[in-house]
Structure formats: C-alpha cells, structure tokens
Amino acid sequence: GENVEQHPSTLSVQEGDSAVIKCTYSDSASNYFPWYKQELAKGPQLIIDIRSNVGEKKDQRIAVTLNKTAKHFSLHITETQPEDSAVYFCAPTGGTSYGKLTFGQGTILTVHP
Amino acid sequence: DVKVTQSSRYLVKRTGEKVFLECVQDMDHENMFWYRQDPGLGLRLIYFSYDVKMKEKGDIPEGYSVSREKKERFSLILESASTNQTSMYLCASSFRQFTDTQYFGPGTRLTVL
C-alpha cells in the first residue's frame, strides 16, 4: 500500500507570510494528488488537487506543485490569513492503492494576526 | 450543495456494547467511506462501498463491520465496542470515480468507557 509522510506536523506563520507543506509518497503509480483542509469541528474539505500529467496548479492564493520523479507534492499558500488556520491533509492515490485515499498525518497551520 | 450527515456528533458507550454509526448523503453518490481520525495518525480508512450491498475492507477493518442497504445510507457497526475504538469517525461520499472529490460529514466523536 501507499506510505505517506507529511511535513511539517505544525506550522506557525504571521499573517501575510507564505506557508508550504510537503507530502512524500511511496507508490510511483499514484496519479491523483489532493489536499484537504479541516477546520475545527468540521470534516475535511477538498481545496485543491492535481493529476499526474500536470506539474503545477494554482487557484487564487493556493497552489500545488508535483514532482513525480521525487515522489512528492507540496501545498503553497501565499498571503496567509487567519482563516487559513486549520489542519491540512494530503491524500495521494492511484496505482496499487486505487480506490483508497491514504491520508498524511496532517499539518496544523496557525496564522497569527 | 452536497450534504453528508452523521447521526450523532457525540456518543458515549460502554465496553462490549454494540454501536451503530449512521451516515446519509443526499447527492446520489455511488461511493461511501468510513474513516477514523486519531491525533498524529491522520485519517485511516476502515471500510468503503462502491455500490449498494457492496463493501471493501480498508486499512483497519478489524473490529468493525458495515452495511449499505440503500444507496444514500452507509452504516458502521462496532459489534462489541472496546476502549481502543474511542476516536473521531468520519463518513465521506464521492460521485463515481475514486478520484472524484470526497465530501465529508462533520464527524462523530465516540468515547468508549
């Protein structure tokens, strides 16, 4: 199955700074790479995803970059705001783990006003 | 908007009790999932279902069973609850492909005493 490592486990930034979270996976056949955001007392919600035929995708202040050779992908948040404070999870899938999202351990992002 | 609802936000049960967690989605999704979430471990897949009466084991199925008699409803059953099953349980659904966005319910915090 897929082994997923997410770093850092906690990240604290000042409002307006950038934040980067990295996800490393083991299954070279993975072809779908989503990022989920979980706010307090809520279930996770998809914020951005990328497929293996694309190297980068951007949606306003958030972006995801993919390095298939090195088997990692990263979430980039620019101009952070307090409402970005949440837990972020990566969940690479495809290949031998098709049908099952394997979530990373999560990154607690805190944005200080 | 997709809505995934879970029968309880908080549940307290005693060791040995049979526990039912219910999940309902209103968007005619084919796939439904049950995860448990523990600090530092992310979300781990317990069971998933891609059709009525169909079920597949996830990564941690031991001690759990599921039932999907209707498309919109997916139940998680703890046959004999144990203290190590104290956790947050999250239900999710997705449209058809396993790479379709998963929509999560708010979660049920289960405490087994």
PDB file of N, CA and C in Angstrom, chain A residues 32 36 38 41-44 46 51 89 93 98-105, chain B residues 9 33 35 37 40 42-43 45 48 59 90 97-99 101-102 104-106:
ATOM      1  N   TYR A  32      -3.153  10.780  -8.609  1.00  0.00           N
ATOM      2  CA  TYR A  32      -4.097  11.807  -8.179  1.00  0.00           C
ATOM      3  C   TYR A  32      -3.650  12.323  -6.827  1.00  0.00           C
ATOM      4  N   TYR A  36      -6.628  18.406   1.404  1.00  0.00           N
ATOM      5  CA  TYR A  36      -7.857  18.678   2.125  1.00  0.00           C
ATOM      6  C   TYR A  36      -7.556  19.604   3.294  1.00  0.00           C
ATOM      7  N   GLN A  38      -9.138  20.874   7.026  1.00  0.00           N
ATOM      8  CA  GLN A  38     -10.112  20.560   8.059  1.00  0.00           C
ATOM      9  C   GLN A  38     -10.138  21.671   9.089  1.00  0.00           C
ATOM     10  N   ALA A  41     -14.023  21.294  14.266  1.00  0.00           N
ATOM     11  CA  ALA A  41     -15.358  20.691  14.391  1.00  0.00           C
ATOM     12  C   ALA A  41     -16.030  20.440  13.039  1.00  0.00           C
ATOM     13  N   LYS A  42     -15.230  20.337  11.989  1.00  0.00           N
ATOM     14  CA  LYS A  42     -15.788  20.043  10.668  1.00  0.00           C
ATOM     15  C   LYS A  42     -15.038  18.874  10.040  1.00  0.00           C
ATOM     16  N   GLY A  43     -15.661  18.287   9.026  1.00  0.00           N
ATOM     17  CA  GLY A  43     -14.963  17.272   8.258  1.00  0.00           C
ATOM     18  C   GLY A  43     -14.020  17.918   7.257  1.00  0.00           C
ATOM     19  N   PRO A  44     -13.038  17.186   6.755  1.00  0.00           N
ATOM     20  CA  PRO A  44     -12.116  17.739   5.754  1.00  0.00           C
ATOM     21  C   PRO A  44     -12.855  18.161   4.486  1.00  0.00           C
ATOM     22  N   LEU A  46     -12.004  19.313   0.329  1.00  0.00           N
ATOM     23  CA  LEU A  46     -11.012  19.439  -0.740  1.00  0.00           C
ATOM     24  C   LEU A  46     -10.776  20.906  -1.065  1.00  0.00           C
ATOM     25  N   ARG A  51      -3.421  16.267 -11.020  1.00  0.00           N
ATOM     26  CA  ARG A  51      -3.272  14.932 -11.583  1.00  0.00           C
ATOM     27  C   ARG A  51      -1.873  14.798 -12.166  1.00  0.00           C
ATOM     28  N   PHE A  89      -4.364  18.109   5.080  1.00  0.00           N
ATOM     29  CA  PHE A  89      -4.003  16.712   4.806  1.00  0.00           C
ATOM     30  C   PHE A  89      -3.743  16.518   3.319  1.00  0.00           C
ATOM     31  N   THR A  93      -3.313   9.112  -4.296  1.00  0.00           N
ATOM     32  CA  THR A  93      -3.979   7.852  -4.616  1.00  0.00           C
ATOM     33  C   THR A  93      -3.742   7.454  -6.062  1.00  0.00           C
ATOM     34  N   TYR A  98      -5.497   2.076  -5.697  1.00  0.00           N
ATOM     35  CA  TYR A  98      -6.651   2.678  -6.371  1.00  0.00           C
ATOM     36  C   TYR A  98      -7.922   2.431  -5.587  1.00  0.00           C
ATOM     37  N   GLY A  99      -8.668   3.503  -5.392  1.00  0.00           N
ATOM     38  CA  GLY A  99      -9.909   3.391  -4.657  1.00  0.00           C
ATOM     39  C   GLY A  99      -9.767   3.769  -3.207  1.00  0.00           C
ATOM     40  N   LYS A 100      -8.580   3.842  -2.692  1.00  0.00           N
ATOM     41  CA  LYS A 100      -8.380   4.148  -1.284  1.00  0.00           C
ATOM     42  C   LYS A 100      -7.450   5.347  -1.151  1.00  0.00           C
ATOM     43  N   LEU A 101      -7.995   6.418  -0.638  1.00  0.00           N
ATOM     44  CA  LEU A 101      -7.140   7.547  -0.311  1.00  0.00           C
ATOM     45  C   LEU A 101      -6.345   7.206   0.938  1.00  0.00           C
ATOM     46  N   THR A 102      -5.042   7.409   0.900  1.00  0.00           N
ATOM     47  CA  THR A 102      -4.208   7.257   2.093  1.00  0.00           C
ATOM     48  C   THR A 102      -3.818   8.658   2.538  1.00  0.00           C
ATOM     49  N   PHE A 103      -4.297   9.070   3.694  1.00  0.00           N
ATOM     50  CA  PHE A 103      -4.066  10.426   4.166  1.00  0.00           C
ATOM     51  C   PHE A 103      -2.737  10.546   4.899  1.00  0.00           C
ATOM     52  N   GLY A 104      -2.110  11.692   4.733  1.00  0.00           N
ATOM     53  CA  GLY A 104      -0.951  12.017   5.554  1.00  0.00           C
ATOM     54  C   GLY A 104      -1.395  12.278   6.977  1.00  0.00           C
ATOM     55  N   GLN A 105      -0.410  12.510   7.850  1.00  0.00           N
ATOM     56  CA  GLN A 105      -0.691  12.652   9.272  1.00  0.00           C
ATOM     57  C   GLN A 105      -1.304  14.000   9.611  1.00  0.00           C
TER      58      GLN A 105
ATOM     59  N   ARG B   9     -23.188  13.736  16.798  1.00  0.00           N
ATOM     60  CA  ARG B   9     -21.904  14.440  16.886  1.00  0.00           C
ATOM     61  C   ARG B   9     -21.055  13.849  18.012  1.00  0.00           C
ATOM     62  N   PHE B  33     -17.604   6.031   2.311  1.00  0.00           N
ATOM     63  CA  PHE B  33     -16.395   5.660   3.045  1.00  0.00           C
ATOM     64  C   PHE B  33     -16.586   5.912   4.543  1.00  0.00           C
ATOM     65  N   TYR B  35     -13.970   6.507   7.846  1.00  0.00           N
ATOM     66  CA  TYR B  35     -12.617   6.719   8.340  1.00  0.00           C
ATOM     67  C   TYR B  35     -12.662   6.905   9.857  1.00  0.00           C
ATOM     68  N   GLN B  37     -10.282   9.042  12.735  1.00  0.00           N
ATOM     69  CA  GLN B  37      -9.246  10.061  12.810  1.00  0.00           C
ATOM     70  C   GLN B  37      -8.693  10.123  14.214  1.00  0.00           C
ATOM     71  N   GLY B  40      -2.177  12.680  15.171  1.00  0.00           N
ATOM     72  CA  GLY B  40      -0.878  12.210  14.704  1.00  0.00           C
ATOM     73  C   GLY B  40      -0.933  11.073  13.704  1.00  0.00           C
ATOM     74  N   GLY B  42      -3.577  10.973  11.227  1.00  0.00           N
ATOM     75  CA  GLY B  42      -4.380  11.358  10.072  1.00  0.00           C
ATOM     76  C   GLY B  42      -5.687  10.597  10.030  1.00  0.00           C
ATOM     77  N   LEU B  43      -6.205  10.412   8.838  1.00  0.00           N
ATOM     78  CA  LEU B  43      -7.441   9.653   8.640  1.00  0.00           C
ATOM     79  C   LEU B  43      -7.071   8.270   8.115  1.00  0.00           C
ATOM     80  N   LEU B  45      -8.672   4.630   6.643  1.00  0.00           N
ATOM     81  CA  LEU B  45      -9.869   4.072   6.039  1.00  0.00           C
ATOM     82  C   LEU B  45     -10.245   2.757   6.711  1.00  0.00           C
ATOM     83  N   PHE B  48     -15.044   0.852   2.752  1.00  0.00           N
ATOM     84  CA  PHE B  48     -15.723   1.673   1.770  1.00  0.00           C
ATOM     85  C   PHE B  48     -16.673   0.815   0.954  1.00  0.00           C
ATOM     86  N   ASP B  59      -7.950  -0.061   5.432  1.00  0.00           N
ATOM     87  CA  ASP B  59      -6.668  -0.388   6.068  1.00  0.00           C
ATOM     88  C   ASP B  59      -6.821  -0.932   7.480  1.00  0.00           C
ATOM     89  N   LEU B  90     -15.366   9.592  10.740  1.00  0.00           N
ATOM     90  CA  LEU B  90     -15.782  10.457   9.639  1.00  0.00           C
ATOM     91  C   LEU B  90     -16.320   9.625   8.494  1.00  0.00           C
ATOM     92  N   GLN B  97     -16.090   7.940  -9.720  1.00  0.00           N
ATOM     93  CA  GLN B  97     -14.697   7.543  -9.781  1.00  0.00           C
ATOM     94  C   GLN B  97     -14.061   7.731  -8.406  1.00  0.00           C
ATOM     95  N   PHE B  98     -13.086   6.913  -8.102  1.00  0.00           N
ATOM     96  CA  PHE B  98     -12.450   7.056  -6.798  1.00  0.00           C
ATOM     97  C   PHE B  98     -11.580   8.301  -6.711  1.00  0.00           C
ATOM     98  N   THR B  99     -11.316   8.907  -7.850  1.00  0.00           N
ATOM     99  CA  THR B  99     -10.595  10.174  -7.829  1.00  0.00           C
ATOM    100  C   THR B  99     -11.544  11.369  -7.847  1.00  0.00           C
ATOM    101  N   THR B 101     -13.974  14.015  -6.005  1.00  0.00           N
ATOM    102  CA  THR B 101     -13.863  14.667  -4.698  1.00  0.00           C
ATOM    103  C   THR B 101     -14.651  13.903  -3.641  1.00  0.00           C
ATOM    104  N   GLN B 102     -14.027  13.706  -2.491  1.00  0.00           N
ATOM    105  CA  GLN B 102     -14.744  13.115  -1.368  1.00  0.00           C
ATOM    106  C   GLN B 102     -15.347  14.238  -0.524  1.00  0.00           C
ATOM    107  N   PHE B 104     -17.118  15.107   3.050  1.00  0.00           N
ATOM    108  CA  PHE B 104     -17.127  14.539   4.396  1.00  0.00           C
ATOM    109  C   PHE B 104     -18.284  15.075   5.233  1.00  0.00           C
ATOM    110  N   GLY B 105     -18.760  14.225   6.141  1.00  0.00           N
ATOM    111  CA  GLY B 105     -19.676  14.662   7.179  1.00  0.00           C
ATOM    112  C   GLY B 105     -18.907  15.343   8.296  1.00  0.00           C
ATOM    113  N   PRO B 106     -19.610  15.852   9.314  1.00  0.00           N
ATOM    114  CA  PRO B 106     -18.957  16.590  10.397  1.00  0.00           C
ATOM    115  C   PRO B 106     -18.240  15.711  11.412  1.00  0.00           C
TER     116      PRO B 106
END
